[in-house]
């Protein structure tokens, strides 16, 4: 059974239709990339799936049950986590606290005001491990807002994966990074999402063709193709609509 | 272990304080401080820790206080019999209930929406307190008597000193509880929601629920402070839940420093002192308080505690002595400048012909007196400006980490 199903999904703001009748199925363990020109509605699609926006029509099923129009926190609790295109962290909290807060719900602490964080050994150990994994252990006591850009992106990813979600949405995880930083980030993404289902929006075609098992192309709110990378490369509609005359393979700015 | 030691020292200090300040006046100031500390800390659960700017926190203080006075009256009438030591808890529980009800709709958003609702609710409750006479007693308020009910190990709380120990004990417990709250998941998520409510939702937390928990806790502790007030003064009036009291607690938390747990405690102690000492000397003390607030917002955005904490680096580097001389050089003209301004304000305010300020006698309507004061103000201002570059340089030096010097 598909882990995530989008059925006839549409979203409009006023009269403007941003997402038009999108149907998509994501299988467990799949690494799926969504590409498309600017303004195609990729981020909007993510906002619909993650609960930031309500849908205009259609439905979203996660593990077979509908999640559209539910609150982001409910969707997160079901095991669907996301990162953001514009870094979205807790700037005044330390790096350590950022990660620890992201772990709280999945480790069963809920809204507890009767547990002391200092004595929560399993929680703190897990936080340290995660910091180690995302390479920010040396920065653990710094306010997150003072991290360098690439480090903030790593933290962004760390917060997204902390809950141990089965499905992770990454919105342009390497945007704005230098080549070296992007290479490191891809290695990190590969490492921390191993065994999980991943959907990502990304502009850098090298990374897309490197990471993804399947690619969907979104143009003007419609999915015009959804297939394995090799077939997408050769698809004439995709080349025409999205890639212009150029065959993908080079770096796409 | 270090933190544990601080709490022990804190407990010893509050037990010993009345030994050093034993006059009736100082014990009464100590009582006010204990109440103000609990109130200001509860306010900081909203503003400093939760990012909720409230203009109506006195509502929970006042409602708790009124309920506590009614409980005192109930004990007096023999309706129920429990020790006066538990009265603050009555106030706390009522504050909690009120916060649960009002928070259920006001914590939906932080920011302007929350601030405006808090202002509206504050006005609403203050206005209805004059109308609902049976509970609030109208303009006269409600008075009780704390000496009824069973005694507590021989204490009947007839004397202020006994009330001090009661207030100090509750203050200690409430402070400890509020500190521990900051170390719990709900307390830490309050910080996270303050920083970024949207992301908090994407890690599984309802920002609204997190705010509501902080809000209810703040109401509970404000109610405890109100209950302590009821025991201490044995009377509550509309003044205890109106906008002035709400503004006052904001001043305490802000001037003390929102970003530090002890900030509001420092603010509560300093402002209680300023209020009671200044109001002895001048009727214009509210004006000075306002100026103090504006200056804090402009020059010390992290409050008095933040100012002290700025000195941690020079302290660790062992360079704090570099700052002593420049501080004195700046402080002297600064103080002269401030005092000359105060003298002019007071002289403009006085209705007497002869105006005495710090032992100097002025003719309050004579141009000579004004000329002298303006000259002093100008001279000291210029001296103050001249001293600032040295202070800045000394500050930079005291904070400079030389190689091999890193802590």
XYZ file of C-alpha atoms in Angstrom:
660
model
C 0.000 0.000 0.000
C 1.199 3.515 -0.721
C 2.438 5.478 2.259
C 1.122 8.760 0.906
C -1.648 9.291 -1.602
C -2.714 12.586 -3.129
C -6.103 12.290 -4.793
C -7.484 15.049 -6.996
C -5.719 17.626 -4.860
C -6.418 21.270 -5.664
C -5.594 24.535 -3.988
C -6.657 27.988 -4.986
C -6.085 31.404 -3.458
C -9.023 33.555 -4.498
C -9.420 32.821 -8.203
C -5.830 31.763 -8.711
C -5.431 28.014 -8.973
C -2.017 27.059 -7.631
C -2.441 23.280 -7.501
C -4.736 21.608 -10.068
C -5.994 18.079 -9.621
C -2.756 16.490 -8.486
C -2.676 12.699 -8.110
C 0.414 11.089 -6.688
C 1.327 7.924 -4.809
C 4.478 7.526 -2.776
C 5.585 4.019 -1.798
C 7.283 3.260 1.526
C 11.048 3.701 1.286
C 10.839 5.721 -1.901
C 13.033 8.791 -2.472
C 10.859 11.066 -4.503
C 11.836 14.436 -5.947
C 9.451 17.123 -7.139
C 10.887 19.470 -9.711
C 9.408 22.262 -11.749
C 9.948 25.875 -12.719
C 9.619 28.711 -10.177
C 6.020 29.337 -9.231
C 4.900 25.873 -10.279
C 3.440 25.280 -6.800
C 6.055 22.949 -5.326
C 6.205 24.683 -1.953
C 2.416 25.014 -1.900
C 2.150 21.270 -2.417
C 4.425 20.732 0.589
C 2.376 23.153 2.664
C -0.774 21.204 1.790
C 0.728 17.849 2.711
C 2.247 19.127 5.975
C -0.928 20.914 7.074
C 0.255 24.490 6.827
C -2.454 25.184 4.219
C -5.937 23.766 3.977
C -6.828 22.063 0.697
C -9.504 23.518 -1.610
C -10.583 20.088 -2.827
C -9.294 16.547 -3.048
C -7.741 14.463 -0.332
C -4.418 13.444 1.157
C -4.071 10.007 2.715
C -1.127 9.116 4.929
C -0.925 5.427 5.855
C -4.426 5.112 4.475
C -6.092 7.745 6.643
C -6.960 11.290 5.599
C -4.687 14.046 6.893
C -5.769 17.019 4.794
C -7.001 20.055 6.726
C -5.567 18.740 9.972
C -3.181 20.791 12.124
C 0.552 20.580 11.451
C 1.130 19.193 14.950
C -1.341 16.350 14.397
C 0.254 15.427 11.084
C 3.734 15.572 12.623
C 2.629 13.232 15.396
C 1.498 10.675 12.791
C 5.080 10.430 11.522
C 5.265 12.950 8.700
C 7.952 15.581 9.311
C 9.280 18.393 7.164
C 12.013 20.964 6.760
C 11.646 24.443 5.348
C 13.057 26.297 2.387
C 13.742 29.375 4.510
C 15.540 28.260 7.641
C 12.972 27.863 10.380
C 14.619 27.136 13.721
C 14.394 28.434 17.299
C 16.983 31.223 17.078
C 17.360 32.095 20.782
C 17.528 28.518 22.023
C 20.856 26.721 21.972
C 21.559 24.214 19.222
C 21.202 21.482 21.833
C 17.787 22.761 22.945
C 16.612 22.989 19.335
C 17.272 19.308 18.811
C 16.003 18.297 22.239
C 12.708 20.154 21.722
C 12.283 18.387 18.387
C 12.679 15.035 20.165
C 10.269 15.745 23.029
C 6.975 14.696 21.511
C 8.174 11.493 19.911
C 9.793 10.450 23.185
C 6.460 10.747 24.942
C 6.973 13.868 27.034
C 3.945 15.658 25.585
C 3.108 18.810 27.609
C 4.650 17.469 30.792
C 5.490 19.934 33.533
C 6.421 17.199 35.977
C 9.526 15.823 34.235
C 12.860 17.580 34.630
C 14.745 17.702 31.338
C 18.079 17.494 33.145
C 17.137 14.050 34.486
C 15.736 12.697 31.216
C 18.747 10.536 30.443
C 17.452 8.738 27.332
C 16.308 12.044 25.856
C 19.639 13.750 26.455
C 21.639 10.822 25.106
C 19.508 10.755 21.961
C 20.001 14.533 21.579
C 23.776 14.145 21.792
C 23.703 11.331 19.215
C 21.666 13.406 16.817
C 23.998 16.392 17.234
C 26.887 14.064 16.465
C 25.053 12.781 13.396
C 24.377 16.230 11.939
C 27.886 17.392 12.800
C 26.911 20.157 15.212
C 28.153 18.659 18.441
C 30.899 21.248 18.821
C 28.300 23.987 18.448
C 25.832 22.569 20.925
C 25.800 25.519 23.340
C 25.635 28.294 20.771
C 22.313 30.089 20.213
C 20.989 28.560 17.001
C 20.540 32.009 15.459
C 24.312 32.520 15.544
C 25.181 29.457 13.446
C 26.597 29.843 9.937
C 24.112 29.333 7.106
C 25.131 25.787 6.179
C 25.098 24.832 9.863
C 21.598 26.238 10.238
C 20.543 24.106 7.288
C 22.021 21.051 8.993
C 20.121 21.940 12.152
C 16.963 22.440 10.103
C 17.405 18.895 8.817
C 18.177 17.615 12.312
C 14.954 19.099 13.688
C 12.989 17.525 10.851
C 14.353 14.014 11.348
C 14.472 14.126 15.161
C 10.961 12.809 15.638
C 11.936 9.618 13.809
C 9.209 10.218 11.251
C 8.682 7.576 8.560
C 8.177 10.213 5.904
C 10.213 13.373 5.555
C 9.556 16.323 3.285
C 12.621 18.428 2.454
C 11.996 21.805 0.847
C 15.113 22.823 -1.122
C 17.559 21.409 1.410
C 20.700 22.679 -0.336
C 19.446 26.030 -1.679
C 21.982 28.811 -1.223
C 24.887 26.517 -0.384
C 28.312 26.475 -1.981
C 29.278 23.399 -4.002
C 31.234 21.815 -1.145
C 28.526 22.574 1.371
C 25.914 21.070 -0.943
C 27.981 17.900 -1.400
C 28.268 17.525 2.368
C 24.565 18.232 2.792
C 23.620 15.537 0.276
C 25.802 13.018 2.077
C 24.126 14.017 5.325
C 20.635 13.722 3.832
C 21.488 10.296 2.473
C 22.768 9.198 5.859
C 19.944 10.471 8.046
C 17.091 9.481 5.759
C 18.338 5.946 5.156
C 15.391 3.565 5.293
C 12.862 6.408 5.330
C 10.502 7.733 2.753
C 11.614 11.054 1.374
C 9.958 13.691 -0.750
C 12.078 16.649 -1.715
C 11.780 19.798 -3.721
C 15.112 20.776 -5.227
C 16.384 22.947 -8.039
C 19.839 21.443 -8.343
C 19.417 18.745 -10.982
C 22.641 16.945 -10.069
C 21.300 16.381 -6.610
C 17.848 15.419 -7.812
C 19.141 12.781 -10.227
C 21.643 11.642 -7.633
C 19.218 11.151 -4.738
C 15.828 10.377 -6.224
C 14.335 7.004 -7.178
C 11.435 8.729 -8.830
C 10.794 12.270 -10.033
C 7.563 14.169 -10.540
C 7.499 17.280 -12.666
C 5.107 19.993 -11.564
C 4.211 22.734 -14.050
C 1.541 25.337 -13.350
C 0.143 23.255 -10.538
C -0.159 20.059 -12.569
C 2.009 16.983 -12.538
C 2.944 16.449 -16.165
C 5.180 13.444 -15.594
C 6.080 11.098 -12.779
C 8.673 8.449 -13.414
C 12.158 7.105 -12.767
C 15.007 9.602 -13.439
C 16.147 8.011 -16.711
C 12.675 8.257 -18.226
C 12.203 11.841 -16.968
C 15.443 12.837 -18.662
C 14.133 11.630 -21.982
C 10.553 12.844 -21.629
C 9.952 15.451 -24.388
C 7.098 17.171 -22.499
C 9.368 17.687 -19.524
C 12.163 19.019 -21.670
C 9.807 21.408 -23.334
C 7.927 22.625 -20.301
C 10.570 22.738 -17.689
C 14.050 22.315 -19.005
C 13.655 24.350 -22.154
C 15.988 23.088 -24.872
C 18.659 21.889 -22.494
C 18.874 18.234 -21.586
C 19.394 17.888 -17.802
C 22.754 16.868 -16.547
C 24.468 20.205 -15.957
C 24.014 22.254 -12.839
C 20.748 24.118 -12.786
C 20.788 27.498 -11.060
C 25.452 20.770 43.004
C 26.311 24.427 42.445
C 22.675 25.241 41.756
C 21.611 23.366 44.861
C 24.028 25.489 46.909
C 22.507 28.677 45.495
C 19.045 27.645 46.677
C 20.390 26.859 50.158
C 22.088 30.259 50.316
C 18.900 31.911 49.082
C 16.917 30.205 51.853
C 19.439 31.243 54.513
C 19.423 34.844 53.286
C 15.651 35.191 53.428
C 15.542 33.638 56.901
C 18.256 35.995 58.187
C 17.100 39.226 56.510
C 14.795 40.397 59.331
C 17.747 40.119 61.746
C 19.435 42.945 59.860
C 16.348 44.895 58.898
C 14.188 44.615 61.960
C 12.359 47.928 62.098
C 8.622 47.902 61.379
C 9.183 49.839 58.166
C 11.853 47.512 56.845
C 9.845 44.388 57.663
C 6.904 45.877 55.815
C 9.172 46.591 52.822
C 10.504 43.023 52.978
C 6.934 41.728 52.875
C 6.198 43.848 49.844
C 9.349 42.540 48.182
C 8.417 38.912 48.759
C 4.984 39.501 47.216
C 6.431 41.504 44.322
C 9.010 38.791 43.567
C 6.345 36.104 43.167
C 4.178 38.421 41.076
C 7.029 39.584 38.820
C 8.315 36.032 38.294
C 4.820 34.897 37.342
C 4.640 37.756 34.852
C 7.909 36.694 33.287
C 6.476 33.233 32.593
C 4.346 35.110 30.061
C 6.617 37.808 28.672
C 10.183 36.599 29.079
C 9.678 32.876 28.711
C 6.531 32.681 26.626
C 6.724 35.839 24.502
C 3.248 36.985 25.575
C 3.046 40.704 26.341
C 0.252 41.098 28.889
C -1.220 44.405 29.997
C -3.625 42.733 32.379
C -1.681 40.397 34.622
C -3.017 42.144 37.735
C -6.366 40.468 37.029
C -5.072 37.128 38.343
C -3.217 38.782 41.213
C -6.356 40.700 42.180
C -8.857 37.882 41.701
C -6.644 35.560 43.733
C -6.315 38.247 46.377
C -10.053 38.913 46.600
C -10.780 35.209 46.885
C -8.162 34.970 49.616
C -9.789 37.802 51.591
C -13.129 36.035 51.276
C -11.449 32.900 52.574
C -10.117 34.932 55.524
C -13.646 36.165 56.167
C -14.904 32.588 55.945
C -12.414 31.505 58.591
C -13.410 34.466 60.761
C -17.088 33.520 60.476
C -16.284 29.934 61.342
C -17.570 28.627 58.010
C -14.391 26.646 57.615
C -11.317 26.180 59.676
C -7.884 25.985 58.157
C -4.615 27.713 58.822
C -3.919 31.162 57.392
C -0.700 29.693 56.000
C -2.810 28.040 53.289
C -4.554 31.253 52.205
C -2.069 31.951 49.370
C -2.981 28.569 47.911
C -6.650 29.656 47.798
C -5.548 32.733 45.866
C -3.407 30.613 43.577
C -6.171 28.160 42.737
C -8.613 30.949 41.974
C -6.012 32.715 39.825
C -5.490 29.407 38.021
C -9.218 29.007 37.330
C -9.517 32.573 36.056
C -6.457 32.107 33.816
C -7.830 28.815 32.505
C -11.058 30.521 31.478
C -9.517 33.683 29.989
C -6.530 31.860 28.514
C -8.845 29.490 26.654
C -9.550 32.283 24.180
C -6.681 34.755 24.663
C -3.738 32.428 23.989
C -4.815 31.626 20.438
C -2.198 34.058 19.158
C 0.717 35.826 20.787
C 1.763 39.323 19.713
C -0.668 42.182 19.288
C -3.813 40.068 19.513
C -2.820 38.649 22.868
C -1.719 42.066 24.170
C -5.004 43.693 23.152
C -7.138 40.934 24.682
C -5.169 41.176 27.921
C -5.749 44.928 27.963
C -9.465 44.500 27.277
C -9.949 41.789 29.879
C -7.990 43.877 32.385
C -10.254 46.883 31.861
C -13.326 44.673 31.937
C -12.465 43.072 35.261
C -11.347 46.382 36.793
C -14.610 48.021 35.718
C -16.798 45.167 36.921
C -14.985 45.138 40.250
C -16.655 48.466 40.987
C -20.043 47.105 39.934
C -20.089 43.611 41.437
C -20.113 44.874 44.999
C -20.876 41.559 46.680
C -17.525 40.055 45.639
C -15.304 43.123 45.149
C -16.792 45.440 47.794
C -17.008 48.459 45.470
C -14.654 51.373 46.045
C -13.972 50.433 49.655
C -12.796 46.959 48.706
C -13.012 43.929 50.957
C -11.148 43.638 54.237
C -10.508 40.618 56.411
C -8.554 39.641 59.479
C -5.698 37.181 59.296
C -5.512 36.364 63.006
C -8.462 33.955 63.104
C -8.311 30.253 62.487
C -5.993 27.682 64.012
C -2.535 28.933 64.921
C 0.464 27.565 63.068
C 2.978 26.231 65.631
C 2.080 29.126 67.902
C 2.087 31.741 65.131
C -1.143 33.741 64.998
C 0.211 36.227 62.423
C -0.709 39.260 64.482
C 2.761 40.712 63.846
C 4.263 41.702 60.525
C 7.404 39.714 61.267
C 5.393 36.488 61.434
C 3.756 37.444 58.157
C 7.233 37.936 56.736
C 8.172 34.335 57.461
C 4.915 33.173 55.908
C 5.459 35.321 52.809
C 9.146 34.374 52.578
C 8.346 30.664 52.787
C 5.723 30.932 50.060
C 8.044 33.092 47.993
C 10.777 30.478 48.292
C 8.459 27.625 47.304
C 6.901 29.585 44.434
C 10.302 30.711 43.126
C 11.636 27.168 43.233
C 8.506 25.845 41.505
C 8.691 28.486 38.776
C 12.372 27.767 38.270
C 11.731 24.040 38.007
C 8.944 24.730 35.508
C 11.516 26.298 33.163
C 13.382 22.961 33.254
C 10.405 20.837 32.157
C 9.237 19.962 28.626
C 6.309 22.402 28.893
C 8.609 25.171 30.135
C 11.172 24.607 27.415
C 8.516 24.433 24.719
C 7.260 27.818 25.980
C 10.649 29.224 24.925
C 10.450 27.403 21.604
C 6.963 28.764 20.910
C 8.166 32.246 21.856
C 11.010 31.939 19.321
C 9.058 30.317 16.503
C 5.438 29.227 17.035
C 5.160 27.860 13.516
C 8.085 25.480 13.786
C 6.834 24.336 17.188
C 3.719 23.031 15.433
C 5.901 21.079 13.012
C 7.633 19.268 15.845
C 4.326 18.071 17.216
C 3.265 20.816 19.618
C 0.184 22.985 19.501
C 1.540 26.496 20.060
C -1.781 27.454 21.581
C -1.731 24.634 24.108
C 1.861 25.446 25.084
C 0.896 29.103 25.619
C -2.185 28.119 27.594
C -0.113 26.007 29.983
C 2.278 28.898 30.642
C -0.649 31.267 30.971
C -2.431 29.082 33.525
C 0.789 28.622 35.500
C 1.363 32.382 35.460
C -2.206 32.893 36.691
C -1.651 30.392 39.479
C 1.490 32.073 40.774
C 0.027 35.567 40.363
C -2.894 34.331 42.467
C -0.465 33.125 45.130
C 1.103 36.598 45.154
C -2.407 38.056 45.487
C -3.138 35.688 48.365
C 0.067 36.815 50.101
C -1.020 40.398 49.555
C -4.368 39.603 51.189
C -2.659 38.100 54.230
C -0.203 40.994 54.479
C -2.577 43.949 54.025
C -5.870 42.293 54.981
C -7.623 44.407 52.363
C -8.060 44.302 48.608
C -9.469 47.054 46.437
C -10.003 47.735 42.772
C -6.459 49.171 42.642
C -5.027 45.684 43.062
C -6.382 44.441 39.747
C -6.367 47.556 37.576
C -4.054 48.665 34.787
C -1.666 50.489 37.151
C -0.822 47.277 38.965
C -0.526 45.460 35.617
C 1.832 48.174 34.381
C 3.857 48.013 37.548
C 4.588 44.311 37.242
C 5.616 44.846 33.612
C 8.074 47.533 34.799
C 9.517 45.218 37.436
C 10.094 42.364 35.016
C 11.459 44.605 32.285
C 13.759 46.744 34.421
C 15.063 43.633 36.155
C 15.662 41.821 32.870
C 13.345 39.484 30.977
C 16.020 37.181 29.679
C 17.182 35.888 33.051
C 15.310 33.882 35.627
C 16.455 36.180 38.439
C 15.786 39.329 36.375
C 12.225 39.908 37.623
C 13.381 39.203 41.191
C 16.009 41.932 40.872
C 13.391 44.228 39.347
C 10.899 43.477 42.120
C 13.457 44.218 44.846
C 14.776 47.396 43.209
C 11.387 48.839 42.326
C 9.881 48.058 45.711
C 12.801 49.910 47.278
C 12.559 52.782 44.807
C 8.817 53.059 45.365
C 8.946 53.113 49.117
C 12.101 55.219 49.481
C 11.423 57.725 46.704
C 7.800 58.198 47.678
C 9.066 59.313 51.080
C 11.067 62.151 49.562
C 9.061 63.324 46.595
C 5.548 63.269 45.237
C 7.004 63.023 41.742
C 8.333 59.489 42.205
C 6.060 58.103 39.497
C 7.729 60.475 37.038
C 11.186 59.208 37.960
C 9.981 55.646 37.706
C 8.720 56.326 34.199
C 12.022 57.908 33.195
C 13.880 54.934 34.656
C 11.764 52.607 32.518
C 12.375 54.582 29.328
C 16.118 54.705 29.993
C 16.190 50.956 30.628
C 14.363 50.223 27.387
C 16.734 52.518 25.481
C 20.086 51.718 27.025
C 19.749 48.430 28.890
C 17.377 46.302 26.807
C 18.284 43.238 28.821
C 17.624 45.034 32.109
C 19.687 45.462 35.248
C 20.487 41.764 35.362
C 21.605 41.900 31.746
C 23.872 44.802 32.623
C 25.463 42.832 35.457
C 25.781 39.731 33.281
C 27.645 41.785 30.661
C 30.512 41.800 33.113
C 30.928 38.036 33.083
C 33.568 38.093 30.336
C 35.777 40.773 31.971
C 35.320 38.911 35.257
C 36.474 35.589 33.820
C 39.382 37.338 32.138
C 40.323 38.922 35.467
C 40.099 42.375 33.936
C 37.218 43.800 35.914
C 39.557 46.255 37.665
C 40.246 47.942 34.323
C 36.681 49.176 34.457
C 36.624 50.654 37.953
C 38.293 53.956 37.181
C 36.402 54.690 33.928
C 33.120 53.829 35.679
C 33.864 56.339 38.448
C 34.981 58.975 35.938
C 31.686 58.560 34.079
C 29.458 58.089 37.106
C 30.401 61.351 38.840
C 29.366 63.771 36.053
C 26.474 61.407 35.270
C 25.165 61.663 38.819
C 25.661 65.425 38.910
C 23.812 65.771 35.616
C 20.912 63.608 36.790
C 20.681 65.428 40.136
C 20.725 68.857 38.500
C 17.854 67.796 36.271
C 15.980 66.425 39.268
C 16.609 69.714 41.092
C 15.110 71.673 38.205
C 12.077 69.401 37.999
C 11.522 69.615 41.739
C 12.033 73.380 41.758
C 9.505 73.823 38.980
C 7.111 71.640 40.965
C 7.481 73.320 44.372
C 5.096 76.021 45.485
C 7.374 77.359 48.219
C 9.582 80.410 47.688
C 12.635 78.771 49.203
C 13.652 75.461 47.673
C 16.172 73.289 49.500
C 17.855 70.499 47.586
C 20.643 68.364 49.058
C 21.385 71.068 51.615
C 21.649 73.839 49.022
C 19.072 76.600 49.188
C 17.549 78.124 46.059
C 15.049 80.846 45.364
C 12.494 78.869 43.368
C 11.372 81.851 41.303
C 14.763 83.564 40.967
C 16.498 83.535 37.576
C 19.838 83.151 39.377
C 18.862 79.722 40.773
C 17.772 78.538 37.349
C 20.959 79.904 35.791
C 23.141 78.063 38.269
C 21.293 74.763 37.800
C 21.324 75.002 34.008
C 25.059 75.775 34.117
C 25.752 72.771 36.352
C 23.638 70.557 34.116
C 25.433 71.719 30.976
C 28.894 71.394 32.482
C 28.237 67.941 33.856
C 26.672 66.842 30.572
C 29.771 67.914 28.652
C 32.000 66.144 31.173
C 29.822 63.052 30.830
C 30.117 63.072 27.035
C 33.874 63.546 27.262
C 34.253 60.583 29.601
C 32.402 58.154 27.325
C 35.192 57.393 24.778
C 37.501 56.361 27.634
C 34.804 54.113 29.047
C 34.227 52.527 25.648
C 37.915 51.898 25.193
C 38.259 50.415 28.657
C 35.260 48.184 27.930
C 36.795 46.934 24.709
C 40.064 46.252 26.498
C 38.400 44.448 29.367
C 36.574 42.178 26.913
C 39.527 41.551 24.614
C 40.702 37.958 24.672
C 44.446 37.842 24.228
C 46.024 34.756 22.698
C 46.650 32.019 25.199
C 44.223 33.788 27.470
C 41.099 32.038 26.325
C 39.045 30.588 29.170
